[in-house]
Tab-separated table of C-alpha atoms (C1' of nucleotides) in Angstrom:
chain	number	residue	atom	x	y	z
A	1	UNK	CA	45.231	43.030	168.102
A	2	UNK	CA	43.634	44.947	170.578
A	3	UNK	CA	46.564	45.771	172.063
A	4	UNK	CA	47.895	47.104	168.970
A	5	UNK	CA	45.410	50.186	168.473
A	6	UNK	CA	45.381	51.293	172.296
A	7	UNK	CA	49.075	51.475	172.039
A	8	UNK	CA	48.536	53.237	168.887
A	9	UNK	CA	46.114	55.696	170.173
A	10	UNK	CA	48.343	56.105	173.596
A	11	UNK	CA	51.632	56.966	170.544
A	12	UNK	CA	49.443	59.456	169.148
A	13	UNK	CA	48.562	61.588	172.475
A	14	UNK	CA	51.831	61.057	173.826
A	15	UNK	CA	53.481	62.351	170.373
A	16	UNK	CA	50.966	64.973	170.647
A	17	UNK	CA	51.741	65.836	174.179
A	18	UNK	CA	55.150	66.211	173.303
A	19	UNK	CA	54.747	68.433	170.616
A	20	UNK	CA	52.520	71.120	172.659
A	21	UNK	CA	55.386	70.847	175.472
A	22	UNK	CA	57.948	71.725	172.658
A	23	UNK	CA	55.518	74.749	171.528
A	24	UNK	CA	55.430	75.346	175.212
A	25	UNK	CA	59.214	75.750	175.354
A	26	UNK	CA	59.786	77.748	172.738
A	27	UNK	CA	56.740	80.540	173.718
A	28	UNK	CA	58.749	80.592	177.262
A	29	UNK	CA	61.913	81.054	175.316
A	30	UNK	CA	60.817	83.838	173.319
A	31	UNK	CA	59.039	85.383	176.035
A	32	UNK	CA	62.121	86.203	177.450
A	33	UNK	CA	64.048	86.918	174.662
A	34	UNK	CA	61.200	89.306	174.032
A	35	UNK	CA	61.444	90.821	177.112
A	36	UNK	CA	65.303	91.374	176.306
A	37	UNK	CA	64.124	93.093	173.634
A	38	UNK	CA	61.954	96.064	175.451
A	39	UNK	CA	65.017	96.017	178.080
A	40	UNK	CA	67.693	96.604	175.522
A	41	UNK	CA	67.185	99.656	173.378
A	42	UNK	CA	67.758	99.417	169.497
A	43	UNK	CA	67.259	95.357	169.150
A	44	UNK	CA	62.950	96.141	168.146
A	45	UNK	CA	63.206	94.217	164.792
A	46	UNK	CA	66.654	92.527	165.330
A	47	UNK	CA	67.552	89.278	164.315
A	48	UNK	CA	67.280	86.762	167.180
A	49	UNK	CA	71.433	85.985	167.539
A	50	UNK	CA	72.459	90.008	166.825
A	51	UNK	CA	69.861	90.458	169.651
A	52	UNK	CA	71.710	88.109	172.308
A	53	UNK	CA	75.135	90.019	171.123
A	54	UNK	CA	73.874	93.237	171.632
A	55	UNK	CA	72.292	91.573	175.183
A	56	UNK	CA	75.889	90.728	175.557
A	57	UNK	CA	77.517	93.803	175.442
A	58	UNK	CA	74.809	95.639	176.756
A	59	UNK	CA	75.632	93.619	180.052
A	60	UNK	CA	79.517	93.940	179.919
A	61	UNK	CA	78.763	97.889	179.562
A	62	UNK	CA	76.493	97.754	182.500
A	63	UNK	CA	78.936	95.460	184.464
A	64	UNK	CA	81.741	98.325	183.845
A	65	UNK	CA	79.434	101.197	184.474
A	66	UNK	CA	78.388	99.894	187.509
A	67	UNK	CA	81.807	98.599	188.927
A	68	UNK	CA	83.640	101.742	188.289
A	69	UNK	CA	80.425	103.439	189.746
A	70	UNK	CA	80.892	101.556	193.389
A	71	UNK	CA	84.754	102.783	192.838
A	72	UNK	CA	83.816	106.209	191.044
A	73	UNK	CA	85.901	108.235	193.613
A	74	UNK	CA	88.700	105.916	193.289
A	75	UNK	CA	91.744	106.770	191.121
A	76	UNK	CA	94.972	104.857	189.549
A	77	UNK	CA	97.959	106.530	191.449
A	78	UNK	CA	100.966	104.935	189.327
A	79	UNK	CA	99.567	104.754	185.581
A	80	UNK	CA	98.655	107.787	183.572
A	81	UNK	CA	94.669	106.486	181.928
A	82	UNK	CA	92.630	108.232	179.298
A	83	UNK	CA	89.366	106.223	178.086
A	84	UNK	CA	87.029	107.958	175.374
A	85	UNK	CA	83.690	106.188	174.894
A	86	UNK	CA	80.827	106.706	172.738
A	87	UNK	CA	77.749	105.081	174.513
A	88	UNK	CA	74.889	103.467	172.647
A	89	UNK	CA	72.279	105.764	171.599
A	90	UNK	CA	72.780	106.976	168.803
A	91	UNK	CA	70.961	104.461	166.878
A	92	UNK	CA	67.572	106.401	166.531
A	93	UNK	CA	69.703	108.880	164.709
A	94	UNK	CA	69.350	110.902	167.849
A	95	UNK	CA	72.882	112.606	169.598
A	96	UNK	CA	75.312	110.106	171.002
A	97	UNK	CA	76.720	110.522	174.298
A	98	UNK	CA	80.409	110.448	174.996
A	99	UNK	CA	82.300	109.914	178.048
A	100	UNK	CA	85.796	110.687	178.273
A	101	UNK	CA	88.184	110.662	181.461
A	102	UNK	CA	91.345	111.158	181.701
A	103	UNK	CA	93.709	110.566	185.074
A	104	UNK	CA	96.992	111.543	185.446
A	105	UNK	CA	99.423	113.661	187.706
A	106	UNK	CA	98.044	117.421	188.957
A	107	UNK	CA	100.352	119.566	186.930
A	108	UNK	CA	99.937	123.243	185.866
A	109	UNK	CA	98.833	123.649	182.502
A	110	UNK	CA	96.771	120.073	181.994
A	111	UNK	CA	93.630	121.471	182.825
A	112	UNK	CA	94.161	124.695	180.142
A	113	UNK	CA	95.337	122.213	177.329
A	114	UNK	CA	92.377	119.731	178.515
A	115	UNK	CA	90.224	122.438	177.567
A	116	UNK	CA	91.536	123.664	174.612
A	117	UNK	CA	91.141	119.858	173.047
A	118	UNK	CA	87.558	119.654	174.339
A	119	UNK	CA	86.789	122.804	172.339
A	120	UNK	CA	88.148	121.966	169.694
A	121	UNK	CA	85.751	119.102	169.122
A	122	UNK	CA	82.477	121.196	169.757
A	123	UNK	CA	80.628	118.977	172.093
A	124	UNK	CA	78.069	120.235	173.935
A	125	UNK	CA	79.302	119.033	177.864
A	126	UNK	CA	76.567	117.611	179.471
A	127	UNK	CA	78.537	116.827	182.708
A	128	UNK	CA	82.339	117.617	183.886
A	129	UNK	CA	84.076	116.499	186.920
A	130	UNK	CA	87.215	117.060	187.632
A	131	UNK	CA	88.229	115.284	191.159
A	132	UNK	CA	91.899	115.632	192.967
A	133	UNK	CA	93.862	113.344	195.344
A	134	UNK	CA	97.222	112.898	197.010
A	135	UNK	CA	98.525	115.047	193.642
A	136	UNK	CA	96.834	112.719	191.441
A	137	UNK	CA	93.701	114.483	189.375
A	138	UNK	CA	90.995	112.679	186.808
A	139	UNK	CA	88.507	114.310	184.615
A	140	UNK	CA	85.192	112.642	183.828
A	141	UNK	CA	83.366	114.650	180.659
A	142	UNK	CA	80.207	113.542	179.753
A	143	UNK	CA	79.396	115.099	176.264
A	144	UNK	CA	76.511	114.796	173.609
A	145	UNK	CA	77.248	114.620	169.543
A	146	UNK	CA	74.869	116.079	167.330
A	147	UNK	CA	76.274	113.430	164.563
A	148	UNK	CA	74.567	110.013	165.660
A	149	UNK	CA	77.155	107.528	164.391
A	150	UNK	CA	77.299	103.621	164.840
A	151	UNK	CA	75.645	102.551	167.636
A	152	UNK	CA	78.658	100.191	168.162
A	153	UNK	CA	80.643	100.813	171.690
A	154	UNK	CA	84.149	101.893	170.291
A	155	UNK	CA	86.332	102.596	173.730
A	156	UNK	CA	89.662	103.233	173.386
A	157	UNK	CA	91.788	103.026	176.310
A	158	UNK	CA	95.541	103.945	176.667
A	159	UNK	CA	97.584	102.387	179.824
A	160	UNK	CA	100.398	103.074	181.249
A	161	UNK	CA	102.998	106.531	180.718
A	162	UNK	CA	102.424	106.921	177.560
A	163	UNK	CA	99.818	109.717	176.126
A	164	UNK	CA	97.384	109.519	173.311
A	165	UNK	CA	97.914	111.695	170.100
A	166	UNK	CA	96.185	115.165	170.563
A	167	UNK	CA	96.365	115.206	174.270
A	168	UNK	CA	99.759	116.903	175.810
A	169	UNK	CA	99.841	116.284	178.467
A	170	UNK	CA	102.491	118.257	180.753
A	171	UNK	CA	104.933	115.998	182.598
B	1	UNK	CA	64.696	62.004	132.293
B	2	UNK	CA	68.058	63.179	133.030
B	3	UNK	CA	66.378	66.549	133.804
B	4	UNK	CA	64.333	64.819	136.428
B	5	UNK	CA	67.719	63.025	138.323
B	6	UNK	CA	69.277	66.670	137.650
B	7	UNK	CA	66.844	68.908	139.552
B	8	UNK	CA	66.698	65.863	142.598
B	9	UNK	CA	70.296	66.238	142.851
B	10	UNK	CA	69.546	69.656	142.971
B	11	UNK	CA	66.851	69.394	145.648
B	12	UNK	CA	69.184	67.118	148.034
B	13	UNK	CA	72.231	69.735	147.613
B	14	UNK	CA	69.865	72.798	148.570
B	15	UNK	CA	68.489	70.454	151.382
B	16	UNK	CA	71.754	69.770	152.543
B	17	UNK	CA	72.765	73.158	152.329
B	18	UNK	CA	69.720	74.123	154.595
B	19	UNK	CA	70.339	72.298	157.275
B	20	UNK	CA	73.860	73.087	157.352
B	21	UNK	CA	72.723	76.637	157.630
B	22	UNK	CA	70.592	76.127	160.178
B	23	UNK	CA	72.929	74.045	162.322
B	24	UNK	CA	75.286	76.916	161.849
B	25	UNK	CA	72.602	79.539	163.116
B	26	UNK	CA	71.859	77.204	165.854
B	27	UNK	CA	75.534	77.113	167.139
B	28	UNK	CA	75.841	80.712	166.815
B	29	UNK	CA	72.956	80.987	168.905
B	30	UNK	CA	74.260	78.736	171.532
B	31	UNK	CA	77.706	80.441	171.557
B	32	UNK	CA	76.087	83.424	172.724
B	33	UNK	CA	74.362	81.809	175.478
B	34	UNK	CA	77.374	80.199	176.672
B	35	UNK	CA	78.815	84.076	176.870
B	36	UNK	CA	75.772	84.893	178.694
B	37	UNK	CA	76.465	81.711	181.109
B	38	UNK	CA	79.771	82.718	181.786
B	39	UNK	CA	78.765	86.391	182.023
B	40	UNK	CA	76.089	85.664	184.952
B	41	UNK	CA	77.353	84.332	187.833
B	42	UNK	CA	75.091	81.191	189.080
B	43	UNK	CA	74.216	80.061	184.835
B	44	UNK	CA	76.668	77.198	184.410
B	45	UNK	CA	74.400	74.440	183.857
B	46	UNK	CA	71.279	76.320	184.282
B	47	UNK	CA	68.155	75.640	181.209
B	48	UNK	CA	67.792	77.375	178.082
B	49	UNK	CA	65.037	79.503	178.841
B	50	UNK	CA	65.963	79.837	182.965
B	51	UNK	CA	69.558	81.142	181.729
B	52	UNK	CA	67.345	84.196	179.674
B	53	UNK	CA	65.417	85.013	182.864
B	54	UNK	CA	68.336	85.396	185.074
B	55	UNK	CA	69.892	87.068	182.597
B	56	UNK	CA	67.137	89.163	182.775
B	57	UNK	CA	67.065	89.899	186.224
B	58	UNK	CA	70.673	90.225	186.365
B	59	UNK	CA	70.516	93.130	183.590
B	60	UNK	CA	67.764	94.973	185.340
B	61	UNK	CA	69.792	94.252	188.761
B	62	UNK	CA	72.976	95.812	186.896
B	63	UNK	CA	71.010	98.737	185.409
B	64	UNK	CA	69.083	99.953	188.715
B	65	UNK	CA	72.793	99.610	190.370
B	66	UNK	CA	74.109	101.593	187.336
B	67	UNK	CA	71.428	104.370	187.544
B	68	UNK	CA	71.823	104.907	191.404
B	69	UNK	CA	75.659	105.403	190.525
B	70	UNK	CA	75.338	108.067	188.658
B	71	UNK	CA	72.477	109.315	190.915
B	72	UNK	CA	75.404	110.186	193.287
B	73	UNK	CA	76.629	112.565	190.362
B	74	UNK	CA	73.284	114.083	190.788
B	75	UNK	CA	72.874	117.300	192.327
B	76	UNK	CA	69.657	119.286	193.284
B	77	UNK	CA	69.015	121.727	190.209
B	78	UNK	CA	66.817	124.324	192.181
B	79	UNK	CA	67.931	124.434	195.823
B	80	UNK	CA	71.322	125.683	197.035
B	81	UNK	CA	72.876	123.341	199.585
B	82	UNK	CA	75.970	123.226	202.520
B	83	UNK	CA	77.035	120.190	204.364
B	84	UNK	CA	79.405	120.095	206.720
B	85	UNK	CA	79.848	117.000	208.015
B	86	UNK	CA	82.415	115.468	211.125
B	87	UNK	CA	82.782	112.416	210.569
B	88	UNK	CA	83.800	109.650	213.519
B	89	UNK	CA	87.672	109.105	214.689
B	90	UNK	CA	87.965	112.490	216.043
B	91	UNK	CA	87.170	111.141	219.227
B	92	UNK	CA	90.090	110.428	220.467
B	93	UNK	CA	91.795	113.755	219.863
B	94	UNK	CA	93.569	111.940	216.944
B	95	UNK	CA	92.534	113.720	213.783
B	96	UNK	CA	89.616	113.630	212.062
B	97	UNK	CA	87.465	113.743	208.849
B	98	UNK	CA	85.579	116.342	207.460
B	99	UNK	CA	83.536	116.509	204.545
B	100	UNK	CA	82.222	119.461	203.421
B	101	UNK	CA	79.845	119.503	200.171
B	102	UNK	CA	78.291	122.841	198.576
B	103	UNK	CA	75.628	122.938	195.927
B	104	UNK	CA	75.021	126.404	194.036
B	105	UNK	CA	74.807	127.896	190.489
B	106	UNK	CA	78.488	127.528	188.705
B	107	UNK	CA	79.135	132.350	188.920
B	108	UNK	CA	82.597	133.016	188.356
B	109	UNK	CA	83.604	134.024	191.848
B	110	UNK	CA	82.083	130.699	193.618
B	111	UNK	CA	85.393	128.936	193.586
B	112	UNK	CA	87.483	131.103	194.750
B	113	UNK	CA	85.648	132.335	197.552
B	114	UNK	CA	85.479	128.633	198.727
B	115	UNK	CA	89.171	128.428	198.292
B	116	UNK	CA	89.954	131.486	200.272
B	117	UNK	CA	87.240	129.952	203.079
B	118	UNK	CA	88.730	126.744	202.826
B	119	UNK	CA	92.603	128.093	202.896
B	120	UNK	CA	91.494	129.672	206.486
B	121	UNK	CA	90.203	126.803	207.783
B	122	UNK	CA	94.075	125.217	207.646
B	123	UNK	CA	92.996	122.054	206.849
B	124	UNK	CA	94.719	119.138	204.798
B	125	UNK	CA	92.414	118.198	202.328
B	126	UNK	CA	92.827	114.812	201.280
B	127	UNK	CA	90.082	114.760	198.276
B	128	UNK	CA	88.458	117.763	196.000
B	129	UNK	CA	85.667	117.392	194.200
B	130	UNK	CA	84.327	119.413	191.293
B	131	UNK	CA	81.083	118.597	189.288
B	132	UNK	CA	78.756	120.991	186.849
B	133	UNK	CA	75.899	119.852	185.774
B	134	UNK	CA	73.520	122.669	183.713
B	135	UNK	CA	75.082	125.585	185.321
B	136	UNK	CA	74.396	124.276	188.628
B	137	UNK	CA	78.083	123.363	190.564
B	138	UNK	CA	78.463	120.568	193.161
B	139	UNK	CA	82.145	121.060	195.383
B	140	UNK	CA	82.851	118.116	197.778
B	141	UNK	CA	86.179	118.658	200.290
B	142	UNK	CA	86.949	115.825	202.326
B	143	UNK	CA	89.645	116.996	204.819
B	144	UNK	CA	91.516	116.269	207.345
B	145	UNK	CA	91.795	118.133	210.967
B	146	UNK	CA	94.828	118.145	213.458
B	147	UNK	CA	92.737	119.618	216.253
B	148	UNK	CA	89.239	117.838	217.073
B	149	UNK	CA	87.281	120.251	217.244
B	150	UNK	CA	82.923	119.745	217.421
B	151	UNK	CA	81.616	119.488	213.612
B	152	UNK	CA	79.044	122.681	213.389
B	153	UNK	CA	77.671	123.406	210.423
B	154	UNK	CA	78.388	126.982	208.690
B	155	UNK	CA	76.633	129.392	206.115
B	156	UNK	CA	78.807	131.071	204.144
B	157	UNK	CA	77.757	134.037	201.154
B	158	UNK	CA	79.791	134.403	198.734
B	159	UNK	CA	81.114	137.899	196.950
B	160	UNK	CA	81.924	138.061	193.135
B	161	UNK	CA	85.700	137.679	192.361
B	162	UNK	CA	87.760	135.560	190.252
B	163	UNK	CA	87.920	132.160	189.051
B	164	UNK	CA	91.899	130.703	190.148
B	165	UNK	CA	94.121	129.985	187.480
B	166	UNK	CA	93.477	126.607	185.733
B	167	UNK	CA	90.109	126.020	187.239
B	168	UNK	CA	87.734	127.949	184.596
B	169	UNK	CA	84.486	125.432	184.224
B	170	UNK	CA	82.401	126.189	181.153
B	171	UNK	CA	78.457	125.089	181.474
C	1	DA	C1'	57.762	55.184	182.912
C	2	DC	C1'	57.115	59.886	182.588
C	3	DT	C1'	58.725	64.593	182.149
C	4	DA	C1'	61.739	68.130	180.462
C	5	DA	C1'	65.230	69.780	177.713
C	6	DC	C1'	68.072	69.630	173.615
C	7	DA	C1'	69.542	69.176	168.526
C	8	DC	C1'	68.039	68.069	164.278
C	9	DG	C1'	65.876	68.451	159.647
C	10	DT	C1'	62.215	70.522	157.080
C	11	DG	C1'	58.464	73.680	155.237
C	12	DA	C1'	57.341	78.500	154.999
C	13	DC	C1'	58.143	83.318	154.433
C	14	DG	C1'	60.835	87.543	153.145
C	15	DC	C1'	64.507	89.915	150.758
D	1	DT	C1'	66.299	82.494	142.245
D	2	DG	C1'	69.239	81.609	146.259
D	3	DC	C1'	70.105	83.001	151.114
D	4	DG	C1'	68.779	83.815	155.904
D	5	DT	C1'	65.566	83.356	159.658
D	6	DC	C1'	61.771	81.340	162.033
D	7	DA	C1'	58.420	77.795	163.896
D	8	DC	C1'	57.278	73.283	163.888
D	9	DG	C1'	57.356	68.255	164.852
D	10	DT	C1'	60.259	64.532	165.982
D	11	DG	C1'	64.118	61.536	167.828
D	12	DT	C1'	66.989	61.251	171.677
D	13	DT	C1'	68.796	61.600	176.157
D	14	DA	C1'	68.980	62.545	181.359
D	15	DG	C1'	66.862	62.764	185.927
DNA sequence: ACTAACACGTGACGC
DNA sequence: TGCGTCACGTGTTAG
């Protein structure tokens, strides 16, 4: 019967040890999801799933950014491509940023309509590039929205010949 | 006493419900991880809490890459700058590569000046580049030479004159 | 046998 | 009050 309370005791710090190794694991996890927190901006006080979304698309964004970054002088030659997106940022109610780029052939009178549509939207350009090659040209516009909307990454992108509505494009 | 068998069905339903809940919330959880796995390279079977740190890593990796992207976009907002640069294959007589990059403030005048400089040169160019960035203009010209010729380096100044048709850049 | 990691159910707290 | 989230302790399994 001696037996029986040593084992007993030897249960309870084993069941003990187990439970501070659990509390263990969980402090490392949160570390790092707290960590993810300070790296990702807007996810302070979020909710510990939204947080690994927003984690998640953060990273997809940075994967694109810094892919067509390595290729940035590169260019579709067959396909016409416009892509408008509105970058995170615009959750603290501050100005959203907006990048827009358009590629398509070098023909007189694109870059005169091109304009005319970015006026019309009263952006204030933080950044334009406008690049040429073998006939082909793209436009990279980086603008900033007084009007913080959703912080949500809406990007629209149109492939192939066909042009998006309110951009003539002259063919 | 039927109240009492009432409320303990009662208690066992919201019980159930709970952990229902909670498994949900769980899976969610897990769901995103397993994006997060298959988003990082190198995470397929990797722990809980290792997964978040490389995840980490990998985001901070992305995000340094990301910045020094667009830190090729960047161009020196108080100094004006000319590059001329040969680069190698010209050795052989064949022809070869020049790049030619100019930093200044974006006056109307600036662009056309470089085009009539550039038009003398009788050069094919095989990429233009145009950038603004707060009323400071970066131009990069990467041609191509028939004749090799040594790759000096030349000064140019610039008179006032007009922008060409099509190529009016508002800062 | 011992450690580490996971899923589970439950109590607690906030809207 | 119910609903959602969190931390906790425990049972279970793999290396």
């Amino acid at each position: 019967m001696e037996r029986k309370v040593v084992s007993a005791e030897r249960s309870i710090a084993a069941l003990k040890n187990h439970s501070e190794a659990e509390k263990k694991r969980r402090a490392r996890i949160n570390a790092h999801l707290d960590t993810l927190r300070s790296l990702v901006p807007g996810t302070s006080k979020m909710d510990k799933a939204s947080l690994l979304a927003e984690v998640i698309t953060h990273l997809k964004e940075l994967k694109i950014q810094a892919t067509e970054a390595s290729e940035g002088l590169l260019m579709p030659l067959d396909i016409d491509e416009l892509r408008v997106e509105q970058q995170e940022g615009g959750l603290h109610g501050g100005p959203c940023v907006i990048t827009a780029s358009i590629c398509c052939d070098c023909k007189p009178g694109v870059l005169s309509d091109l304009r005319q549509e970015l006026d019309a939207l009263h952006l204030i350009i933080m950044r334009a590039e406008i690049a040429t090659l073998e006939g082909r040209m793209r436009n990279v516009f980086v603008m900033s929205s007084c009007g913080g909307g959703g912080g949500d990454t809406k990007a629209h992108q149109f492939r192939g010949g066909r042009h998006p509505p309110g951009l003539e494009i002259h063919t």
